[in-house]
């Protein structure tokens, strides 16, 4: 690849990623003004990501603009670190999300999940008291459970609904408990549970309690995280291919810059 072509490509790619980084930083600043502490907790990671993308982009842009082999070397080293990090994270994500398939209960259109079916990493994270305390506070604030009665006006609609893993695990008692549903947000707890599952005794109709302390809720969160991680892992594979192509173009630009420098 010629020097003009490789430098042109690197300049424009990094100009676009600089604009992307600015957008990410603005988004991070917006999140910092949010009243929801769960979303606000993501402010620093988002700002850090935006700042890192901006720094590496400006190094690559200036290196290609000035045909500077040192700047391009730094750019390639940082890009290589990103490629290795993406590869490691993607492999780990596929390994961690390999377990946990769930099971259908009679009469339900959705699956129920058991915590012990998931990987040991998920078990460790979700059984950590401090981690779950933070997650639980976010679940309560999300109003997913309280909104079920608004989504499903009648008991018939609720019983035929296809609930999400979090709604199925955190908003209702496990089906094995046998509690009759009065509405989408209320169960008749006067019935003696037919199962010895401890989640049956932990469930309460209160909006602040529900089944947030249940293993079934942790399992629902684990399934949600598994699904999200799989999406991220697939995205990372695509990103890895794109960045590898950019890395190749950057190598060409750096080699041409070094050749020009030696001739000067």
Coordinates of N, CA and C in Angstrom, one line a residue, residues 14 34 37 57 82 90 94 101 106 109 120 150 154 156 160 177 181 192 206 224 237 241 246 252 258 263:
X14 N -9.0 7.9 12.0 CA -8.8 8.5 13.3 C -9.6 9.8 13.5
X34 N -27.5 12.4 35.7 CA -28.7 11.5 35.9 C -28.9 11.3 37.4
X37 N -28.7 6.5 40.5 CA -27.3 6.2 40.9 C -26.8 5.0 40.1
X57 N -6.7 8.1 19.0 CA -7.1 8.6 17.7 C -6.3 9.8 17.3
X82 N -5.1 -3.0 22.5 CA -6.6 -3.1 22.4 C -7.0 -4.4 21.7
X90 N -13.2 -11.5 24.7 CA -14.1 -12.3 23.9 C -14.1 -13.8 24.3
X94 N -17.2 -16.0 26.1 CA -17.8 -17.2 25.6 C -17.7 -18.3 26.6
X101 N -29.0 -23.0 30.7 CA -29.9 -23.0 29.6 C -31.4 -22.8 30.0
X106 N -44.5 -26.3 33.3 CA -45.8 -26.6 32.7 C -46.7 -25.3 32.7
X109 N -44.9 -19.9 29.1 CA -44.3 -19.6 27.8 C -42.9 -19.1 27.9
X120 N -19.2 -20.9 37.5 CA -18.7 -20.5 38.8 C -18.4 -19.0 39.0
X150 N -49.3 -3.1 35.0 CA -49.7 -2.1 34.0 C -49.6 -2.7 32.6
X154 N -55.1 -8.2 32.9 CA -55.9 -9.3 33.4 C -55.0 -10.4 33.7
X156 N -55.4 -13.5 32.8 CA -55.2 -14.3 31.6 C -54.1 -13.8 30.8
X160 N -50.4 -15.9 30.1 CA -49.9 -16.2 28.8 C -48.8 -15.4 28.3
X177 N -43.4 -23.4 43.7 CA -44.0 -23.0 45.0 C -45.5 -23.3 45.1
X181 N -51.7 -17.1 41.5 CA -51.6 -15.7 41.1 C -52.9 -15.0 41.2
X192 N -49.9 -22.9 51.7 CA -48.6 -23.5 52.1 C -47.8 -23.9 50.9
X206 N -44.7 -7.2 48.4 CA -44.2 -5.8 48.5 C -43.3 -5.5 47.3
X224 N -29.7 -12.8 32.0 CA -29.7 -11.5 31.3 C -28.3 -11.1 30.9
X237 N -16.0 -9.7 18.1 CA -15.4 -10.4 16.9 C -15.3 -9.5 15.7
X241 N -11.9 -7.8 13.8 CA -11.6 -7.9 12.4 C -11.3 -6.5 11.8
X246 N -7.3 -2.1 10.2 CA -6.8 -0.8 10.5 C -5.3 -0.9 10.9
X252 N 1.5 -0.3 7.4 CA 2.0 0.2 6.1 C 2.4 1.7 6.2
X258 N 9.0 5.4 8.0 CA 10.3 5.1 8.4 C 11.2 5.1 7.2
X263 N 15.5 8.0 4.1 CA 16.0 8.6 2.8 C 16.3 10.1 3.0

